[in-house]
CSV table of C-alpha atoms and ligand atoms in Angstrom, one decimal:
chain,number,residue,atom,x,y,z
A,1,MET,CA,0.0,-0.1,-0.4
A,2,LYS,CA,1.0,3.2,-1.2
A,3,TYR,CA,-0.7,5.0,1.3
A,4,GLU,CA,-1.5,5.2,4.9
A,5,LEU,CA,-4.7,5.4,6.5
A,6,THR,CA,-5.4,7.7,9.8
A,7,VAL,CA,-8.4,8.0,11.5
A,8,GLY,CA,-9.6,10.0,14.7
A,9,LEU,CA,-12.8,9.2,16.5
A,10,GLU,CA,-15.5,11.4,18.1
A,11,THR,CA,-17.5,9.4,20.3
A,12,HIS,CA,-20.8,10.7,21.7
A,13,ILE,CA,-22.2,8.8,24.5
A,14,GLU,CA,-25.5,9.3,26.7
A,15,LEU,CA,-25.1,9.3,30.6
A,16,SER,CA,-26.9,6.7,32.4
A,17,THR,CA,-28.7,9.6,34.4
A,18,LYS,CA,-32.6,9.2,35.2
A,19,SER,CA,-33.2,13.0,34.3
A,20,LYS,CA,-32.1,15.1,31.9
A,21,MET,CA,-29.0,17.6,31.6
A,22,PHE,CA,-30.7,20.9,32.4
A,23,CYS,CA,-34.5,19.7,33.7
A,24,SER,CA,-36.2,17.1,35.6
A,25,CYS,CA,-37.8,15.5,32.4
A,26,SER,CA,-36.7,11.6,31.8
A,27,THR,CA,-34.2,10.2,29.7
A,28,ALA,CA,-35.9,6.8,29.4
A,29,PHE,CA,-35.9,5.7,25.9
A,30,ALA,CA,-38.7,4.8,23.5
A,31,GLY,CA,-41.1,6.8,25.3
A,32,ALA,CA,-44.1,8.2,23.2
A,33,PRO,CA,-42.9,10.8,21.3
A,34,ASN,CA,-43.0,14.3,22.4
A,35,THR,CA,-43.8,13.6,26.1
A,36,GLN,CA,-41.2,13.6,28.1
A,37,CYS,CA,-40.3,17.3,27.5
A,38,CYS,CA,-40.7,20.6,29.3
A,39,PRO,CA,-40.3,24.3,28.7
A,40,VAL,CA,-36.5,24.0,29.8
A,41,CYS,CA,-35.6,21.3,27.4
A,42,LEU,CA,-37.6,22.8,24.6
A,43,GLY,CA,-35.9,26.3,25.1
A,44,LEU,CA,-39.0,28.3,25.6
A,45,PRO,CA,-38.3,32.0,26.5
A,46,GLY,CA,-38.0,32.7,30.2
A,47,SER,CA,-36.9,29.2,31.2
A,48,LEU,CA,-33.9,28.4,33.2
A,49,PRO,CA,-31.3,25.5,32.9
A,50,VAL,CA,-30.0,23.8,36.3
A,51,MET,CA,-27.3,21.3,36.3
A,52,ASN,CA,-28.0,18.0,36.6
A,53,ARG,CA,-25.0,16.9,39.1
A,54,TYR,CA,-25.0,13.4,38.6
A,55,ALA,CA,-24.4,13.7,34.9
A,56,VAL,CA,-21.2,15.7,35.8
A,57,GLU,CA,-20.2,13.4,38.2
A,58,LEU,CA,-20.6,10.5,35.4
A,59,ALA,CA,-18.7,12.7,33.3
A,60,VAL,CA,-15.5,12.9,35.6
A,61,MET,CA,-15.8,8.9,36.4
A,62,ALA,CA,-15.6,8.4,32.4
A,63,GLY,CA,-12.1,11.0,32.5
A,64,LEU,CA,-10.6,9.3,35.3
A,65,ALA,CA,-11.4,5.8,33.7
A,66,LEU,CA,-9.7,7.5,30.3
A,67,ASN,CA,-6.9,8.6,32.5
A,68,CYS,CA,-7.7,12.1,31.5
A,69,LYS,CA,-7.1,15.4,33.4
A,70,VAL,CA,-10.0,16.4,35.4
A,71,ALA,CA,-10.5,20.3,35.5
A,72,ASN,CA,-11.5,21.8,38.6
A,73,THR,CA,-13.3,24.5,36.9
A,74,SER,CA,-14.7,24.4,33.4
A,75,TYR,CA,-17.3,26.2,31.4
A,76,MET,CA,-20.6,25.5,29.1
A,77,ASP,CA,-21.0,27.0,26.0
A,78,ARG,CA,-23.6,27.6,23.5
A,79,LYS,CA,-23.1,26.4,20.2
A,80,ASN,CA,-25.5,28.1,18.0
A,81,TYR,CA,-26.8,26.7,15.1
A,82,SER,CA,-30.3,26.0,13.4
A,83,TYR,CA,-31.8,22.9,12.4
A,84,PRO,CA,-35.5,21.1,13.2
A,85,ASP,CA,-34.5,18.7,16.1
A,86,LEU,CA,-32.6,21.8,17.9
A,87,PRO,CA,-35.5,24.2,19.4
A,88,LYS,CA,-33.5,26.2,20.8
A,89,ALA,CA,-31.5,26.8,18.0
A,90,TYR,CA,-28.3,26.3,20.0
A,91,GLN,CA,-27.0,23.3,22.2
A,92,ILE,CA,-25.3,23.7,25.2
A,93,SER,CA,-21.7,22.5,25.6
A,94,GLN,CA,-18.4,22.9,26.4
A,95,TYR,CA,-15.9,24.7,24.0
A,96,ASP,CA,-12.3,26.0,24.8
A,97,VAL,CA,-12.3,24.9,28.6
A,98,PRO,CA,-13.8,21.3,28.4
A,99,LEU,CA,-14.4,18.9,31.7
A,100,CYS,CA,-11.5,16.4,31.0
A,101,ILE,CA,-8.3,16.7,28.7
A,102,GLY,CA,-5.3,14.7,28.0
A,103,GLY,CA,-6.1,10.6,28.7
A,104,TYR,CA,-5.6,7.8,26.6
A,105,LEU,CA,-7.4,4.2,26.0
A,106,GLU,CA,-4.2,1.4,25.7
A,107,LEU,CA,-5.0,-1.3,23.1
A,108,GLN,CA,-4.2,-4.9,23.9
A,109,SER,CA,-0.9,-4.3,21.5
A,110,GLY,CA,0.1,-1.7,24.2
A,111,LYS,CA,-0.4,1.4,21.9
A,112,LYS,CA,-2.3,4.0,23.6
A,113,ILE,CA,-4.8,5.9,21.9
A,114,ARG,CA,-4.8,9.4,23.4
A,115,ILE,CA,-7.5,11.1,24.0
A,116,THR,CA,-7.8,15.0,23.7
A,117,ARG,CA,-10.8,15.9,25.5
A,118,ILE,CA,-14.1,14.7,27.1
A,119,HIS,CA,-16.7,17.5,27.4
A,120,ILE,CA,-20.4,17.6,28.1
A,121,GLU,CA,-23.2,18.7,26.2
A,122,GLU,CA,-26.6,18.2,25.8
A,123,ASP,CA,-28.3,15.7,23.1
A,124,ALA,CA,-30.6,16.9,20.5
A,125,GLY,CA,-34.1,15.4,19.4
A,126,LYS,CA,-34.6,12.9,16.9
A,127,LEU,CA,-36.2,13.4,13.1
A,128,VAL,CA,-38.2,10.4,12.1
A,129,HIS,CA,-37.9,10.1,8.3
A,130,LYS,CA,-41.7,8.7,6.6
A,131,GLU,CA,-42.0,8.6,3.4
A,132,LYS,CA,-43.6,11.6,2.3
A,133,GLU,CA,-43.0,13.5,6.1
A,134,THR,CA,-40.2,14.0,8.6
A,135,LEU,CA,-41.7,13.9,12.1
A,136,ILE,CA,-39.8,15.1,15.4
A,137,ASP,CA,-39.6,13.9,18.7
A,138,TYR,CA,-38.3,16.1,20.8
A,139,ASN,CA,-37.9,13.3,24.0
A,140,ARG,CA,-34.4,13.4,23.4
A,141,CYS,CA,-33.6,17.0,23.8
A,142,GLY,CA,-31.3,17.6,26.5
A,143,VAL,CA,-30.0,14.2,27.4
A,144,PRO,CA,-26.9,14.3,29.2
A,145,LEU,CA,-23.8,13.1,26.1
A,146,ILE,CA,-20.3,13.1,27.0
A,147,GLU,CA,-18.0,13.5,23.6
A,148,ILE,CA,-15.0,11.9,23.4
A,149,VAL,CA,-12.6,13.1,21.0
A,150,THR,CA,-9.4,11.1,20.5
A,151,GLU,CA,-6.2,12.4,18.6
A,152,PRO,CA,-5.5,10.7,15.0
A,153,ASP,CA,-4.0,7.9,16.3
A,154,PHE,CA,-6.0,5.0,14.4
A,155,CYS,CA,-3.7,3.3,11.7
A,156,THR,CA,-6.1,0.5,10.7
A,157,VAL,CA,-9.8,-0.7,11.2
A,158,ASP,CA,-9.0,-3.0,13.5
A,159,GLU,CA,-7.7,-0.6,16.0
A,160,VAL,CA,-10.9,1.5,15.5
A,161,ARG,CA,-12.9,-1.4,16.2
A,162,GLU,CA,-11.2,-2.5,19.2
A,163,TYR,CA,-10.9,0.8,20.8
A,164,VAL,CA,-14.9,1.3,20.4
A,165,GLU,CA,-15.7,-2.0,21.8
A,166,THR,CA,-13.1,-1.7,24.7
A,167,LEU,CA,-15.1,2.1,25.5
A,168,GLN,CA,-18.4,0.5,24.8
A,169,HIS,CA,-17.4,-2.3,27.4
A,170,LEU,CA,-15.5,0.4,29.8
A,171,MET,CA,-18.5,2.7,30.0
A,172,ARG,CA,-20.8,0.0,30.7
A,173,TYR,CA,-18.9,-1.5,33.3
A,174,ILE,CA,-18.5,1.4,35.2
A,175,GLY,CA,-21.7,2.3,34.9
A,176,VAL,CA,-21.4,5.6,32.7
A,177,SER,CA,-23.7,4.5,30.0
A,178,ASP,CA,-25.6,1.6,28.5
A,179,CYS,CA,-23.5,2.3,25.1
A,180,ARG,CA,-26.3,0.8,23.2
A,181,MET,CA,-24.8,1.8,19.5
A,182,GLN,CA,-28.6,0.3,18.1
A,183,GLU,CA,-30.1,2.7,20.3
A,184,GLY,CA,-28.2,5.8,19.7
A,185,SER,CA,-27.0,5.5,23.0
A,186,MET,CA,-23.4,5.8,21.8
A,187,ARG,CA,-22.6,7.3,18.1
A,188,CYS,CA,-19.3,7.8,16.3
A,189,ASP,CA,-18.1,10.3,14.0
A,190,VAL,CA,-15.7,9.1,11.8
A,191,ASN,CA,-12.6,11.4,10.6
A,192,VAL,CA,-10.7,9.8,7.7
A,193,SER,CA,-7.5,11.0,5.6
A,194,VAL,CA,-4.5,9.4,3.8
A,195,ARG,CA,-1.1,10.6,3.1
A,196,LEU,CA,1.6,9.2,1.3
A,197,LYS,CA,3.6,6.5,3.0
A,198,GLY,CA,6.3,8.5,4.5
A,199,THR,CA,5.4,11.8,5.0
A,200,ASP,CA,4.6,13.3,8.3
A,201,ALA,CA,1.8,16.1,7.5
A,202,LEU,CA,-1.6,14.5,7.8
A,203,GLY,CA,-3.6,14.6,4.4
A,204,THR,CA,-7.3,16.4,4.4
A,205,ARG,CA,-9.6,14.7,6.5
A,206,THR,CA,-13.5,14.0,5.9
A,207,GLU,CA,-15.9,13.3,8.8
A,208,ILE,CA,-18.5,10.7,8.6
A,209,LYS,CA,-21.1,11.5,11.0
A,210,ASN,CA,-22.9,9.6,13.6
A,211,MET,CA,-22.1,6.2,12.6
A,212,ASN,CA,-24.3,3.7,15.1
A,213,SER,CA,-22.4,0.3,14.2
A,214,VAL,CA,-18.8,-1.0,14.6
A,215,ALA,CA,-19.5,-3.0,11.4
A,216,ASN,CA,-20.5,0.1,9.3
A,217,MET,CA,-17.9,2.4,10.9
A,218,VAL,CA,-15.5,-0.2,9.2
A,219,ARG,CA,-16.9,-0.5,6.2
A,220,ALA,CA,-17.5,3.2,5.7
A,221,ILE,CA,-13.7,3.9,6.8
A,222,GLU,CA,-13.0,1.3,4.0
A,223,TYR,CA,-14.8,2.7,1.5
A,224,GLU,CA,-13.5,6.3,2.2
A,225,TYR,CA,-9.7,5.2,2.4
A,226,THR,CA,-10.0,3.7,-1.1
A,227,ARG,CA,-12.2,6.9,-2.3
A,228,GLN,CA,-9.5,9.2,-1.2
A,229,CYS,CA,-6.1,7.2,-2.8
A,230,GLU,CA,-8.0,7.0,-5.8
A,231,LEU,CA,-8.4,10.8,-6.0
A,232,LEU,CA,-4.6,11.3,-4.7
A,233,GLU,CA,-3.6,8.7,-7.6
A,234,LYS,CA,-5.7,11.2,-10.3
A,235,GLU,CA,-4.0,13.6,-8.8
A,236,GLN,CA,-7.3,15.3,-7.6
A,237,SER,CA,-7.3,16.6,-4.0
A,238,VAL,CA,-9.8,15.3,-0.9
A,239,THR,CA,-12.2,18.0,0.1
A,240,GLN,CA,-13.0,18.4,3.8
A,241,ASP,CA,-16.2,17.5,3.4
A,242,THR,CA,-19.0,16.4,6.3
A,243,LEU,CA,-20.2,13.0,4.6
A,244,ARG,CA,-23.2,10.5,5.8
A,245,TYR,CA,-22.6,6.7,5.0
A,246,VAL,CA,-25.2,5.2,3.2
A,247,GLU,CA,-26.2,1.8,4.3
A,248,GLU,CA,-27.7,0.1,1.4
A,249,THR,CA,-25.1,0.9,-0.9
A,250,GLY,CA,-21.8,1.0,1.5
A,251,LYS,CA,-21.0,4.4,0.2
A,252,THR,CA,-19.9,7.8,1.6
A,253,SER,CA,-22.0,10.8,0.4
A,254,PRO,CA,-21.8,14.4,1.0
A,255,MET,CA,-24.1,16.1,3.6
A,256,ARG,CA,-22.6,19.5,3.9
A,257,SER,CA,-19.2,21.5,3.3
A,258,LYS,CA,-17.4,21.4,6.6
A,259,GLU,CA,-18.3,24.0,8.8
A,260,ASP,CA,-15.6,26.0,11.1
A,261,ALA,CA,-15.8,26.2,14.7
A,262,ARG,CA,-16.6,30.3,13.9
A,263,ASP,CA,-19.9,29.2,12.1
A,264,TYR,CA,-21.6,28.5,15.5
A,265,ARG,CA,-20.7,31.6,17.3
A,266,PHE,CA,-19.5,29.7,20.5
A,267,PHE,CA,-20.2,32.2,23.5
A,268,ARG,CA,-20.4,31.4,27.6
A,269,GLU,CA,-23.9,30.1,28.3
A,270,PRO,CA,-25.1,33.1,30.1
A,271,ASP,CA,-28.0,30.9,32.0
A,272,LEU,CA,-25.3,28.7,34.1
A,273,LEU,CA,-22.5,28.9,36.4
A,274,SER,CA,-19.3,27.2,35.7
A,275,VAL,CA,-18.9,23.8,36.2
A,276,SER,CA,-16.6,23.5,39.5
A,277,VAL,CA,-15.8,20.0,40.8
A,278,SER,CA,-13.3,20.2,43.9
A,279,ASP,CA,-9.9,17.4,44.3
A,280,GLU,CA,-12.0,16.0,47.0
A,281,GLU,CA,-15.0,15.2,44.9
A,282,ILE,CA,-12.7,13.9,42.2
A,283,LYS,CA,-11.2,11.6,44.5
A,284,ALA,CA,-14.6,10.5,46.0
A,285,ILE,CA,-15.8,10.1,42.6
A,286,LYS,CA,-12.5,7.9,41.5
A,287,ASP,CA,-13.5,5.7,44.8
A,288,LYS,CA,-16.4,4.8,43.5
A,289,ILE,CA,-15.3,3.4,40.3
A,290,PRO,CA,-15.1,-0.4,40.3
A,291,GLU,CA,-12.0,-2.5,39.6
A,292,LEU,CA,-11.3,-1.9,35.5
A,293,PRO,CA,-12.1,-4.8,33.5
A,294,LYS,CA,-8.2,-5.0,32.4
A,295,ASP,CA,-7.3,-4.9,36.0
A,296,LYS,CA,-9.5,-7.7,36.7
A,297,ILE,CA,-8.5,-10.0,34.2
A,298,LYS,CA,-5.2,-9.8,35.1
A,299,ARG,CA,-6.3,-10.9,38.7
A,300,TYR,CA,-8.4,-13.5,37.3
A,301,ILE,CA,-5.4,-15.1,35.5
A,302,GLN,CA,-2.8,-14.5,38.3
A,303,THR,CA,-4.5,-15.1,41.3
A,304,PHE,CA,-7.3,-18.0,40.0
A,305,GLY,CA,-5.3,-19.3,37.3
A,306,LEU,CA,-7.6,-19.1,34.8
A,307,THR,CA,-7.1,-19.0,31.3
A,308,GLU,CA,-7.1,-15.8,29.8
A,309,ALA,CA,-10.6,-16.6,27.4
A,310,ASP,CA,-12.1,-17.8,30.2
A,311,ALA,CA,-10.9,-14.5,32.2
A,312,ASN,CA,-12.2,-12.4,29.2
A,313,HIS,CA,-15.7,-14.7,29.0
A,314,LEU,CA,-16.4,-13.2,32.6
A,315,ILE,CA,-15.5,-10.3,32.5
A,316,LYS,CA,-17.8,-9.5,29.4
A,317,TYR,CA,-20.6,-8.5,31.4
A,318,ARG,CA,-20.2,-6.7,34.8
A,319,ARG,CA,-23.1,-8.6,36.8
A,320,ILE,CA,-21.5,-12.3,35.4
A,321,SER,CA,-18.0,-10.7,36.5
A,322,GLU,CA,-19.2,-9.7,40.2
A,323,TYR,CA,-21.6,-13.3,40.3
A,324,PHE,CA,-17.9,-14.8,39.9
A,325,ASP,CA,-16.5,-12.5,42.1
A,326,GLU,CA,-18.5,-13.6,45.3
A,327,VAL,CA,-18.3,-17.3,44.1
A,328,ALA,CA,-14.6,-16.9,44.3
A,329,ARG,CA,-14.6,-15.4,47.7
A,330,LEU,CA,-16.7,-18.1,49.1
A,331,SER,CA,-15.4,-21.1,47.8
A,332,LYS,CA,-12.2,-23.0,47.9
A,333,SER,CA,-11.7,-23.0,44.0
A,334,PRO,CA,-12.8,-20.4,42.1
A,335,LYS,CA,-11.4,-21.9,39.0
A,336,THR,CA,-14.4,-24.7,39.1
A,337,GLY,CA,-16.6,-21.8,39.7
A,338,ALA,CA,-15.6,-20.0,36.6
A,339,LYS,CA,-15.8,-23.5,35.0
A,340,PHE,CA,-19.3,-24.1,35.9
A,341,ILE,CA,-20.2,-20.4,34.9
A,342,ILE,CA,-19.1,-20.7,31.7
A,343,GLY,CA,-19.9,-24.2,31.3
A,344,GLN,CA,-23.0,-24.5,32.2
A,345,MET,CA,-24.8,-21.1,32.9
A,346,PHE,CA,-23.6,-18.8,30.2
A,347,SER,CA,-25.6,-21.0,27.9
A,348,LEU,CA,-29.0,-20.4,29.2
A,349,PHE,CA,-29.1,-17.2,28.0
A,350,SER,CA,-28.8,-16.0,24.1
A,351,THR,CA,-29.6,-12.0,23.5
A,352,GLU,CA,-27.3,-9.6,24.7
A,353,ALA,CA,-29.9,-8.4,27.7
A,354,GLN,CA,-30.4,-11.5,29.2
A,355,LYS,CA,-26.5,-12.0,29.7
A,356,GLU,CA,-26.4,-8.4,31.1
A,357,ALA,CA,-29.2,-9.4,33.1
A,358,PHE,CA,-27.8,-12.6,33.9
A,359,ALA,CA,-30.9,-13.9,36.1
A,360,VAL,CA,-30.0,-17.2,37.6
A,361,ARG,CA,-32.0,-19.3,40.2
A,362,VAL,CA,-28.7,-20.2,41.6
A,363,THR,CA,-27.1,-17.7,44.3
A,364,PRO,CA,-23.4,-17.3,44.2
A,365,GLU,CA,-23.3,-18.9,47.7
A,366,SER,CA,-25.2,-22.1,46.5
A,367,LEU,CA,-22.8,-22.3,43.7
A,368,ALA,CA,-20.1,-22.0,46.1
A,369,THR,CA,-21.2,-24.8,48.2
A,370,LEU,CA,-21.1,-27.1,45.4
A,371,VAL,CA,-18.2,-25.7,44.3
A,372,ASN,CA,-16.7,-26.7,47.9
A,373,LEU,CA,-18.7,-30.6,47.7
A,374,LEU,CA,-16.5,-31.2,44.7
A,375,ALA,CA,-13.5,-29.6,46.1
A,376,ASP,CA,-13.7,-32.2,49.4
A,377,GLY,CA,-14.4,-34.9,47.1
A,378,LYS,CA,-18.0,-35.4,48.7
A,379,ILE,CA,-19.2,-35.5,45.5
A,380,ASN,CA,-17.3,-36.4,42.1
A,381,SER,CA,-17.5,-34.1,38.8
A,382,ASN,CA,-20.4,-36.2,37.3
A,383,LEU,CA,-22.7,-35.6,40.2
A,384,ALA,CA,-21.8,-32.0,40.4
A,385,LYS,CA,-23.0,-31.3,37.0
A,386,THR,CA,-26.0,-33.1,37.3
A,387,THR,CA,-26.7,-31.2,40.4
A,388,LEU,CA,-26.2,-27.9,38.9
A,389,GLU,CA,-28.7,-28.6,36.1
A,390,GLN,CA,-31.2,-29.5,38.8
A,391,MET,CA,-30.3,-26.6,41.0
A,392,LEU,CA,-30.8,-24.3,37.7
A,393,ILE,CA,-34.0,-25.4,36.8
A,394,THR,CA,-35.5,-25.7,40.9
A,395,GLY,CA,-33.5,-23.1,42.2
A,396,LYS,CA,-32.9,-25.5,44.9
A,397,SER,CA,-29.3,-25.9,46.9
A,398,ALA,CA,-27.2,-28.6,46.6
A,399,ASP,CA,-27.8,-29.5,50.0
A,400,GLU,CA,-31.5,-30.2,49.4
A,401,LEU,CA,-30.9,-31.9,46.4
A,402,LEU,CA,-28.3,-34.3,47.1
A,403,SER,CA,-29.1,-37.1,49.6
A,404,ALA,CA,-26.8,-38.3,52.4
A,405,GLU,CA,-26.6,-41.5,50.0
A,406,ASP,CA,-25.2,-39.3,47.3
A,407,MET,CA,-22.7,-37.6,49.0
A,408,ALA,CA,-21.3,-40.6,50.3
A,409,ALA,CA,-18.7,-42.2,47.7
A,410,LEU,CA,-20.0,-45.2,45.6
A,411,SER,CA,-18.8,-48.4,47.4
A,412,GLU,CA,-16.9,-50.8,45.7
A,413,ALA,CA,-20.0,-53.2,46.1
A,414,ASP,CA,-22.1,-50.9,44.8
A,415,LEU,CA,-20.5,-50.2,41.6
A,416,ASP,CA,-20.1,-54.3,41.5
A,417,SER,CA,-24.0,-54.9,41.7
A,418,LEU,CA,-24.8,-51.8,39.3
A,419,CYS,CA,-22.2,-53.1,36.7
A,420,LYS,CA,-23.7,-56.7,36.9
A,421,ARG,CA,-27.1,-55.4,36.7
A,422,ALA,CA,-25.6,-53.3,32.9
A,423,VAL,CA,-24.7,-56.6,32.0
A,424,GLU,CA,-28.1,-58.7,32.7
A,425,SER,CA,-30.3,-55.7,31.2
A,426,ASN,CA,-28.4,-54.9,28.0
A,427,THR,CA,-27.6,-58.0,26.2
A,428,GLY,CA,-27.5,-56.4,23.0
A,429,ALA,CA,-24.8,-54.2,23.8
A,430,VAL,CA,-23.0,-57.2,25.5
A,431,ALA,CA,-23.9,-59.3,22.3
A,432,ASP,CA,-22.3,-56.4,20.1
A,433,TYR,CA,-19.2,-55.8,22.3
A,434,LYS,CA,-18.2,-59.6,22.6
A,435,GLY,CA,-18.8,-59.8,18.9
A,436,GLY,CA,-15.7,-57.1,18.4
A,437,LYS,CA,-17.6,-53.6,18.7
A,438,GLU,CA,-15.3,-51.8,21.1
A,439,LYS,CA,-17.7,-49.1,21.2
A,440,ALA,CA,-20.8,-51.1,22.6
A,441,ILE,CA,-19.1,-50.9,25.9
A,442,MET,CA,-20.0,-47.4,26.4
A,443,ALA,CA,-23.7,-48.4,26.3
A,444,LEU,CA,-22.9,-50.3,29.5
A,445,VAL,CA,-21.1,-47.6,30.9
A,446,GLY,CA,-24.1,-45.0,30.4
A,447,PHE,CA,-26.3,-47.3,31.9
A,448,VAL,CA,-24.2,-47.4,34.8
A,449,MET,CA,-23.8,-43.5,35.2
A,450,ARG,CA,-27.6,-43.2,35.1
A,451,GLU,CA,-28.0,-45.6,37.7
A,452,SER,CA,-25.6,-44.2,40.2
A,453,ARG,CA,-27.0,-40.4,38.9
A,454,GLY,CA,-23.3,-39.5,37.7
A,455,LYS,CA,-21.9,-41.0,41.1
A,456,ALA,CA,-19.8,-43.9,39.5
A,457,ASN,CA,-16.0,-43.1,37.9
A,458,PRO,CA,-16.8,-43.7,34.5
A,459,GLU,CA,-13.5,-44.7,34.0
A,460,SER,CA,-13.6,-47.5,36.6
A,461,ALA,CA,-16.9,-48.7,35.5
A,462,LYS,CA,-15.8,-49.5,32.2
A,463,GLU,CA,-13.0,-52.1,33.9
A,464,LYS,CA,-15.4,-53.6,36.2
A,465,LEU,CA,-17.8,-54.1,33.1
A,466,LYS,CA,-15.1,-55.6,30.9
A,467,GLU,CA,-14.1,-57.8,33.9
A,468,ILE,CA,-17.4,-59.2,34.3
A,469,ILE,CA,-17.9,-59.4,30.4
A,470,LYS,CA,-14.8,-61.6,30.4
B,1,ADP,P1,-14.2,19.0,14.6
B,1,ADP,O1,-14.6,17.9,14.0
B,1,ADP,O2,-15.2,19.4,15.5
B,1,ADP,O3,-13.5,20.1,13.6
B,1,ADP,P2,-11.2,18.8,15.6
B,1,ADP,O4,-11.0,19.6,14.4
B,1,ADP,O5,-10.6,18.8,16.7
B,1,ADP,O6,-12.6,18.8,15.8
B,1,ADP,O7,-11.0,17.3,15.0
B,1,ADP,C1,-12.1,16.3,15.5
B,1,ADP,C2,-11.0,15.1,15.0
B,1,ADP,O8,-10.8,14.9,13.8
B,1,ADP,C3,-10.3,14.4,16.2
B,1,ADP,O9,-10.7,12.9,16.9
B,1,ADP,C4,-8.8,14.6,15.1
B,1,ADP,O10,-8.4,13.5,15.9
B,1,ADP,C5,-9.5,14.3,13.6
B,1,ADP,N1,-8.8,14.4,13.0
B,1,ADP,C6,-8.0,16.2,12.9
B,1,ADP,N2,-7.1,15.8,12.0
B,1,ADP,C7,-7.3,14.9,11.1
B,1,ADP,C8,-6.7,13.9,10.0
B,1,ADP,N3,-5.8,14.9,9.2
B,1,ADP,N4,-6.9,12.8,9.4
B,1,ADP,C9,-7.9,11.9,10.6
B,1,ADP,N5,-8.3,12.5,11.6
B,1,ADP,C10,-8.0,14.0,11.6
B,2,MG,MG1,-15.8,16.7,14.2
B,3,ZN,ZN1,-37.3,19.1,30.0
């Protein structure tokens, strides 16, 4: 490749507050259109905004998790523009003095994507395009957002993908946002440029607005890369346009030519005070941040001896990892606990929402008890597995399901008599085995396992059966 790709991202994330940025209207998604609005978020004359303190707290939390410096004092500004989804004709945002500056997000490779700034602002309404008309839903007006701006540090689409997925996971994990791209609570503006390999100066960029899926972002970047390379090859220049990505064609198309900051006539928001966050408040917010995913993964691998794949699996959803943390704290073998969760509990849920909720009928205490029974050799792994199956269905504890007899090891005499019964009642399989079909023995082993409710050791059963048949 003769040309190098450069990408910078601006990511908008809706904060998980119950009420809006400057009024007490609900931020709930998918409410009936225009039912979650008031004079403040509609910008009616005479209304006054009041800052939602919790939104600031979440924004600070996001900044700390991304290694940013949080400003003790920052300012709200008006960004003026006219568009049907913005009834006030200005958006309250932060311009020259944002809340957070200078952080980074580290990729698996160790490469750090630098975060230029994070600022707080309010969302605009939503235009709903019908066949012959466009409707406006103002419910989203005034929903608190943060915008996370990176330096132009991405050189490949894979880096972009990893950054977006890691950011999404991190923000969900610390409770800043649900980051649902399909619902618009996470949206990315993608800035793309190309330059000749080996040259220093960045090429002219285009900006693709409002991308709502990682797959589309990747396609859009690839399309822009090719388009810009072709222009340069023809000795034409790239114009600094704002583009939209058209999903049906897989192409980008111009929305408008790039506006300058001065087009927005930024000025300080006169109806709000500055945003102040003291060092004590910053420290208190820092203390509320749970252990970050990357640190947890490290701990799972180093302290519990989990594989990297298993650690990553458990960490994917916060509730699941917290569930595992409890099991690990209460049981003698965290590794076994992890195996049960991944092997038998994950498969119960198929949708993302189900996995996020992780509503299982077995409490961590109850799973820990089962793990300990196994660790102490009171039951074997087959019985543990079938018991967990029952626990998940009935919600009963291991103690309720297992009889005293279950927990006593299967005696040699019991195994002996079970194997004899297996041979007597499976004459077909016995005949097959004698006729040279090695595999037929497994039918008999299966019988023994069923009858002993998983307590028999399959290997010993097999040996014993062979002895009897001989
Ligand atoms: P705005 O889009 O509001 O004008 P900036 O000029 O600060 O804001 O740039 C926004 C984003 O564009 C940043 O993420 C930045 O990294 C990225 N960017 C700037 N120049 C380039 C470039 N030449 N190629 C790719 N991305 C760029
Ligand atoms: Mg931009
Ligand atoms: Zn309102």
